[in-house]
Short mmCIF file of C-alpha atoms in Angstrom, two decimals:
data_model
loop_
_atom_site.label_atom_id
_atom_site.label_comp_id
_atom_site.label_asym_id
_atom_site.label_seq_id
_atom_site.Cartn_x
_atom_site.Cartn_y
_atom_site.Cartn_z
CA MET A 1 -24.54 -39.50 3.59
CA ARG A 2 -27.11 -41.96 4.90
CA LEU A 3 -27.62 -44.97 2.46
CA ALA A 4 -30.49 -47.25 3.22
CA PHE A 5 -30.22 -51.17 2.34
CA ILE A 6 -33.55 -52.91 2.37
CA LEU A 7 -32.58 -56.42 2.90
CA ASP A 8 -33.61 -59.67 4.16
CA PRO A 9 -33.13 -60.56 8.09
CA LEU A 10 -29.33 -59.36 8.84
CA ASP A 11 -28.84 -62.84 10.72
CA SER A 12 -30.07 -64.93 7.66
CA LEU A 13 -27.28 -62.92 5.18
CA LYS A 14 -24.61 -65.51 4.29
CA VAL A 15 -21.42 -62.84 5.46
CA ALA A 16 -18.52 -64.75 3.45
CA LYS A 17 -20.32 -64.32 0.02
CA ASP A 18 -23.07 -62.00 0.18
CA SER A 19 -22.77 -58.94 -2.15
CA SER A 20 -25.34 -57.08 -0.17
CA ILE A 21 -22.60 -57.10 3.23
CA ALA A 22 -19.99 -56.16 0.41
CA MET A 23 -21.95 -53.15 -0.83
CA MET A 24 -22.68 -52.04 3.04
CA ARG A 25 -18.87 -52.42 3.75
CA ALA A 26 -17.76 -50.40 0.77
CA ALA A 27 -20.04 -47.42 1.39
CA GLN A 28 -19.11 -47.69 5.20
CA ALA A 29 -15.40 -47.35 3.88
CA ALA A 30 -16.49 -44.42 1.40
CA GLY A 31 -17.38 -42.34 4.62
CA HIS A 32 -21.03 -42.99 4.23
CA ALA A 33 -23.29 -43.93 7.17
CA VAL A 34 -25.36 -47.09 6.45
CA TRP A 35 -28.79 -48.16 7.50
CA ALA A 36 -30.50 -51.57 7.47
CA ILE A 37 -34.52 -51.96 6.73
CA GLU A 38 -36.22 -55.09 6.28
CA GLN A 39 -39.08 -55.11 3.83
CA SER A 40 -41.62 -55.48 6.55
CA ALA A 41 -40.52 -52.70 8.20
CA LEU A 42 -41.66 -50.49 4.97
CA HIS A 43 -45.05 -48.38 5.97
CA TYR A 44 -47.03 -45.60 4.75
CA SER A 45 -48.91 -43.12 6.62
CA SER A 46 -50.83 -39.63 5.80
CA LEU A 47 -48.41 -37.89 8.39
CA HIS A 48 -45.16 -39.14 7.24
CA GLY A 49 -45.43 -40.65 4.11
CA VAL A 50 -43.44 -43.70 3.37
CA SER A 51 -41.00 -44.83 5.95
CA ALA A 52 -39.76 -47.60 7.87
CA GLU A 53 -37.81 -49.03 11.10
CA ALA A 54 -34.49 -48.63 10.02
CA ARG A 55 -31.33 -49.76 11.83
CA HIS A 56 -27.83 -47.78 11.99
CA LEU A 57 -25.03 -50.17 11.50
CA GLU A 58 -21.39 -49.89 12.27
CA LEU A 59 -19.76 -52.86 10.10
CA SER A 60 -16.41 -54.23 10.73
CA ASP A 61 -14.23 -57.23 8.51
CA ASP A 62 -15.13 -59.94 11.26
CA ASP A 63 -17.05 -62.20 9.67
CA THR A 64 -18.66 -63.51 12.98
CA ALA A 65 -19.31 -60.37 14.27
CA TRP A 66 -19.80 -58.28 11.18
CA TYR A 67 -21.80 -55.58 12.62
CA ARG A 68 -22.86 -53.57 15.41
CA GLU A 69 -26.41 -51.82 15.41
CA VAL A 70 -25.80 -48.24 16.99
CA LEU A 71 -29.56 -47.25 17.02
CA ARG A 72 -32.74 -48.13 15.39
CA HIS A 73 -35.79 -45.93 14.65
CA ASP A 74 -38.44 -44.91 12.28
CA VAL A 75 -36.93 -42.97 8.98
CA ARG A 76 -38.68 -41.26 6.48
CA LEU A 77 -37.32 -42.65 3.10
CA ARG A 78 -37.00 -39.22 1.72
CA ASP A 79 -34.34 -38.23 4.70
CA PHE A 80 -32.07 -41.01 3.43
CA ALA A 81 -29.36 -39.77 0.36
CA ALA A 82 -30.40 -42.83 -1.37
CA VAL A 83 -32.39 -45.97 -0.71
CA ILE A 84 -31.26 -49.72 -2.41
CA MET A 85 -33.69 -52.71 -2.76
CA ARG A 86 -31.50 -55.60 -2.06
CA LYS A 87 -34.55 -57.56 -0.60
CA ASP A 88 -34.32 -61.15 -2.53
CA PRO A 89 -36.92 -63.02 -4.19
CA PRO A 90 -39.38 -64.47 -4.50
CA PHE A 91 -41.05 -61.50 -6.42
CA ASP A 92 -44.61 -62.31 -4.70
CA PHE A 93 -47.30 -59.90 -3.75
CA ASP A 94 -45.33 -58.49 -0.61
CA TYR A 95 -42.45 -57.63 -3.16
CA LEU A 96 -44.72 -55.98 -5.46
CA ALA A 97 -46.34 -54.00 -2.56
CA SER A 98 -43.00 -52.82 -1.53
CA THR A 99 -42.16 -51.57 -5.11
CA TRP A 100 -45.51 -49.25 -4.90
CA LEU A 101 -44.42 -48.48 -1.58
CA LEU A 102 -40.84 -47.33 -2.77
CA GLU A 103 -42.21 -45.98 -6.00
CA ARG A 104 -44.49 -43.51 -3.50
CA ALA A 105 -40.97 -42.88 -1.68
CA ALA A 106 -39.72 -41.41 -4.94
CA ALA A 107 -42.42 -39.23 -5.69
CA GLU A 108 -41.64 -38.01 -2.23
CA GLY A 109 -38.05 -37.26 -3.00
CA ALA A 110 -36.40 -40.47 -2.17
CA GLN A 111 -33.41 -41.61 -4.53
CA VAL A 112 -34.05 -45.37 -4.95
CA PHE A 113 -32.14 -47.94 -6.97
CA ASN A 114 -32.99 -49.99 -8.76
CA ARG A 115 -36.20 -48.00 -9.70
CA PRO A 116 -39.21 -49.48 -8.33
CA ALA A 117 -41.10 -49.50 -11.84
CA ALA A 118 -38.47 -50.60 -13.33
CA LEU A 119 -37.98 -53.76 -11.09
CA ARG A 120 -41.72 -54.45 -11.80
CA GLU A 121 -41.15 -54.31 -15.27
CA HIS A 122 -38.22 -56.65 -15.64
CA SER A 123 -39.01 -60.37 -14.88
CA GLU A 124 -35.43 -61.83 -14.48
CA LYS A 125 -36.52 -64.80 -16.39
CA LEU A 126 -38.90 -62.88 -19.16
CA ALA A 127 -37.00 -59.81 -19.38
CA LEU A 128 -34.54 -61.74 -22.03
CA LEU A 129 -37.61 -61.95 -24.69
CA GLU A 130 -36.72 -58.02 -25.37
CA PHE A 131 -33.25 -59.35 -26.63
CA PRO A 132 -34.00 -62.77 -28.66
CA GLN A 133 -31.23 -62.36 -30.91
CA PHE A 134 -29.20 -63.57 -27.86
CA ALA A 135 -31.57 -66.18 -26.46
CA ALA A 136 -31.40 -69.67 -26.80
CA PRO A 137 -34.44 -71.74 -28.17
CA MET A 138 -37.42 -71.19 -25.31
CA LEU A 139 -41.15 -71.25 -24.31
CA VAL A 140 -42.88 -69.35 -21.84
CA SER A 141 -46.53 -71.20 -21.19
CA GLY A 142 -48.88 -73.24 -18.65
CA GLU A 143 -50.15 -75.49 -21.45
CA MET A 144 -48.67 -78.66 -20.57
CA ALA A 145 -49.46 -80.16 -24.30
CA ARG A 146 -47.49 -77.20 -25.62
CA LEU A 147 -44.65 -77.96 -23.27
CA HIS A 148 -44.40 -81.49 -23.98
CA GLY A 149 -44.26 -80.51 -27.50
CA PHE A 150 -41.44 -78.58 -26.76
CA ILE A 151 -39.80 -81.08 -24.98
CA ASP A 152 -40.07 -83.54 -27.97
CA SER A 153 -38.58 -80.87 -30.31
CA GLN A 154 -35.50 -79.93 -28.28
CA GLN A 155 -35.38 -83.33 -26.87
CA ASP A 156 -33.56 -81.72 -23.66
CA VAL A 157 -34.76 -78.88 -21.74
CA ILE A 158 -34.39 -76.67 -18.60
CA LEU A 159 -38.16 -76.02 -16.96
CA LYS A 160 -38.41 -73.80 -14.02
CA PRO A 161 -40.94 -71.42 -12.49
CA LEU A 162 -41.14 -67.68 -13.65
CA ASP A 163 -40.56 -66.22 -9.98
CA GLY A 164 -37.88 -68.46 -8.43
CA MET A 165 -34.25 -67.61 -7.80
CA GLY A 166 -31.17 -69.67 -6.62
CA GLY A 167 -31.72 -72.73 -8.72
CA HIS A 168 -35.18 -73.55 -6.78
CA GLN A 169 -37.54 -75.61 -8.85
CA VAL A 170 -35.25 -76.05 -11.81
CA PHE A 171 -35.77 -78.87 -13.30
CA ARG A 172 -33.43 -80.65 -16.26
CA VAL A 173 -36.05 -82.68 -18.68
CA ARG A 174 -35.21 -85.02 -21.47
CA HIS A 175 -37.77 -86.54 -24.37
CA ASP A 176 -37.41 -90.03 -22.78
CA ASP A 177 -37.56 -88.84 -19.02
CA PRO A 178 -40.09 -91.19 -17.30
CA ASN A 179 -40.97 -88.37 -14.93
CA ARG A 180 -41.46 -85.51 -17.56
CA ARG A 181 -45.28 -85.78 -17.03
CA VAL A 182 -45.44 -85.37 -13.43
CA ILE A 183 -42.40 -82.55 -13.38
CA VAL A 184 -44.68 -81.01 -15.94
CA GLU A 185 -47.85 -81.00 -13.79
CA THR A 186 -46.22 -79.90 -10.80
CA LEU A 187 -44.54 -76.85 -12.25
CA THR A 188 -47.33 -75.56 -13.83
CA GLN A 189 -50.02 -76.82 -10.97
CA HIS A 190 -52.18 -78.42 -13.77
CA GLY A 191 -51.73 -76.04 -16.51
CA LYS A 192 -52.56 -73.17 -13.98
CA ARG A 193 -49.13 -71.84 -13.73
CA THR A 194 -46.88 -70.32 -16.50
CA ILE A 195 -43.19 -71.48 -16.50
CA MET A 196 -40.20 -70.90 -18.87
CA ALA A 197 -38.89 -74.14 -20.91
CA GLN A 198 -35.35 -73.09 -22.21
CA ARG A 199 -33.18 -75.93 -24.58
CA TYR A 200 -30.71 -77.26 -22.32
CA LEU A 201 -27.24 -75.97 -23.33
CA PRO A 202 -24.51 -78.43 -22.70
CA GLU A 203 -21.95 -75.39 -22.80
CA ILE A 204 -22.94 -75.26 -19.26
CA ALA A 205 -19.79 -77.85 -18.51
CA LEU A 206 -17.41 -74.48 -19.01
CA GLY A 207 -19.82 -72.60 -16.38
CA ASP A 208 -23.09 -70.63 -16.09
CA ARG A 209 -21.48 -67.20 -16.47
CA ARG A 210 -22.82 -64.06 -14.29
CA ILE A 211 -21.92 -61.05 -15.68
CA LEU A 212 -22.46 -57.72 -13.53
CA LEU A 213 -23.48 -54.48 -15.04
CA ILE A 214 -23.26 -51.36 -13.05
CA GLY A 215 -24.24 -48.11 -13.93
CA GLY A 216 -24.19 -48.87 -17.62
CA GLU A 217 -20.78 -50.16 -17.75
CA VAL A 218 -19.81 -54.01 -17.85
CA MET A 219 -17.32 -55.48 -15.41
CA PRO A 220 -14.12 -56.84 -16.87
CA HIS A 221 -14.76 -60.70 -14.88
CA ALA A 222 -17.41 -62.88 -15.20
CA LEU A 223 -18.13 -65.63 -12.38
CA ALA A 224 -18.22 -68.80 -14.08
CA ARG A 225 -20.43 -70.85 -11.98
CA PHE A 226 -19.77 -74.85 -12.19
CA ALA A 227 -22.59 -77.39 -10.85
CA PRO A 228 -21.12 -79.62 -8.22
CA PRO A 229 -20.81 -83.51 -9.03
CA GLY A 230 -24.38 -85.03 -10.05
CA GLU A 231 -26.21 -81.66 -10.21
CA THR A 232 -27.58 -79.75 -13.10
CA ARG A 233 -28.11 -76.82 -11.38
CA ALA A 234 -24.78 -74.22 -11.06
CA ASN A 235 -26.39 -71.65 -8.91
CA LEU A 236 -24.19 -70.82 -5.57
CA ALA A 237 -27.02 -71.31 -3.66
CA VAL A 238 -27.18 -75.02 -4.35
CA GLY A 239 -23.56 -75.29 -3.66
CA GLY A 240 -22.04 -74.36 -7.30
CA ARG A 241 -18.32 -72.90 -7.19
CA GLY A 242 -17.46 -69.56 -8.80
CA VAL A 243 -14.05 -69.06 -10.63
CA ALA A 244 -13.75 -65.54 -11.92
CA GLN A 245 -13.04 -65.60 -15.74
CA GLU A 246 -12.29 -62.87 -18.28
CA LEU A 247 -15.39 -61.77 -20.61
CA SER A 248 -15.67 -63.76 -24.16
CA PRO A 249 -15.80 -61.30 -26.85
CA ARG A 250 -19.94 -62.64 -27.51
CA GLU A 251 -20.44 -61.94 -23.72
CA ARG A 252 -18.70 -58.91 -24.00
CA GLU A 253 -21.33 -58.14 -26.87
CA ILE A 254 -24.04 -59.08 -25.02
CA ALA A 255 -23.22 -57.50 -21.94
CA GLU A 256 -22.39 -54.12 -23.66
CA THR A 257 -25.94 -54.22 -25.52
CA LEU A 258 -27.90 -54.31 -22.66
CA ALA A 259 -25.54 -52.54 -19.86
CA PRO A 260 -26.30 -48.88 -21.35
CA GLN A 261 -30.23 -49.76 -22.12
CA LEU A 262 -31.01 -50.91 -18.89
CA ALA A 263 -28.90 -47.95 -16.88
CA LYS A 264 -31.49 -45.53 -18.76
CA ARG A 265 -34.38 -47.31 -17.43
CA GLY A 266 -32.94 -46.76 -13.61
CA LEU A 267 -31.73 -50.45 -13.32
CA LEU A 268 -28.09 -49.48 -11.97
CA LEU A 269 -27.15 -53.01 -10.92
CA VAL A 270 -27.83 -55.98 -12.98
CA GLY A 271 -26.70 -59.43 -13.26
CA ILE A 272 -27.02 -61.28 -16.69
CA ASP A 273 -25.99 -64.75 -17.01
CA VAL A 274 -25.02 -66.34 -20.28
CA ILE A 275 -24.26 -69.98 -21.25
CA GLY A 276 -22.47 -71.15 -24.22
CA GLY A 277 -22.92 -67.40 -25.42
CA TYR A 278 -26.78 -67.59 -24.84
CA LEU A 279 -28.23 -64.94 -22.40
CA THR A 280 -30.40 -67.22 -19.86
CA GLU A 281 -31.47 -64.39 -17.26
CA ILE A 282 -31.38 -61.22 -16.41
CA ASN A 283 -31.14 -60.45 -12.58
CA VAL A 284 -32.77 -56.99 -11.36
CA THR A 285 -33.66 -57.84 -7.98
CA SER A 286 -30.61 -58.69 -5.81
CA PRO A 287 -27.83 -60.22 -8.19
CA THR A 288 -24.54 -61.42 -6.04
CA GLY A 289 -20.91 -62.59 -7.16
CA MET A 290 -19.36 -59.48 -6.00
CA VAL A 291 -17.61 -61.13 -3.22
CA GLU A 292 -15.98 -64.16 -5.39
CA ILE A 293 -14.75 -61.96 -7.86
CA ALA A 294 -13.13 -59.61 -5.51
CA ALA A 295 -11.34 -62.33 -3.56
CA GLN A 296 -9.93 -64.11 -6.89
CA THR A 297 -9.10 -60.65 -8.78
CA GLY A 298 -8.88 -58.25 -6.34
CA PHE A 299 -11.64 -55.77 -8.06
CA ASP A 300 -13.87 -54.39 -6.05
CA ALA A 301 -17.32 -54.70 -7.92
CA ALA A 302 -19.02 -53.24 -4.41
CA ALA A 303 -16.86 -49.80 -4.41
CA MET A 304 -17.78 -49.59 -7.77
CA PHE A 305 -21.44 -50.05 -7.42
CA VAL A 306 -21.16 -47.47 -4.43
CA ALA A 307 -19.42 -45.15 -6.80
CA ALA A 308 -22.11 -45.35 -9.46
CA VAL A 309 -24.92 -44.38 -6.71
CA GLU A 310 -22.60 -41.33 -5.89
CA ARG A 311 -22.84 -40.59 -9.58
CA GLU A 312 -26.38 -40.85 -9.79
CA LEU A 313 -26.93 -38.76 -6.28
CA ASP A 314 -24.54 -35.77 -8.01
CA LYS A 315 -26.83 -36.06 -11.48
CA SER A 316 -30.00 -35.45 -9.11
CA SER A 317 -28.34 -32.68 -7.24
CA GLU A 318 -27.52 -30.81 -10.38
CA ALA A 319 -31.00 -31.03 -12.05
#
């Protein structure tokens, strides 16, 4: 089968730890033809429907020259067996427009994972509002006075934009921080932008734990991410160290509650973040962690994902 992956530019991917590359390698190992598409290459015409300039790749295990381009040409998305959306945030207007195009492609017969409408409906920061029983105290607001009230009540908080990733513009602010006002002003653009405030969880010292949900099933290992010295953020993108660990009973409870619900909505791959037993984010765009878990445990989450895609395609063919 031909599988298309919508990605950031190939040369920008970090080969040694990129989950998308792991998925493409797993797809090729399973006998599928791998194609790569950049978000900007998506287009629609009344003659052909939703199409894209696509590159057929042959992948290797060499991290220096990890792919070879076999050919490239425009392909209708419905002519692929599956289209896997792996473009990184930010979830800006171009990303939003891509989900509209992908939804049109699905109406034309393309099988798209994760489902475009589900990507739009599940903000990676706000989706956890559906599961308040698992969330730490938080506030979502653009009102500066309200945010300052939350900081005063909680004493120690994390502030972050709703459209960021990889720890970008994430601040820890204590009630006595002399820079708290300028931080709130900057993040909210003087009250014009809504942000999220969450109580700071000191258990982050034990790891910001990423748990992957694949096809409604829970991976047996979490990737505990530890912040580098002098840093609050544990994101791998800012130098965090990832250590694969078994799930705690609380983490399994959270994951097993969310996994079937999200899978029914067309979210084939989800990465949830848990700190100290609290759910902090639900990542649906391009969750990572597969490479580190495979290297440390031997568990091949990328192959598990490809198998989940195959099952979904089998279901579609039987319907």
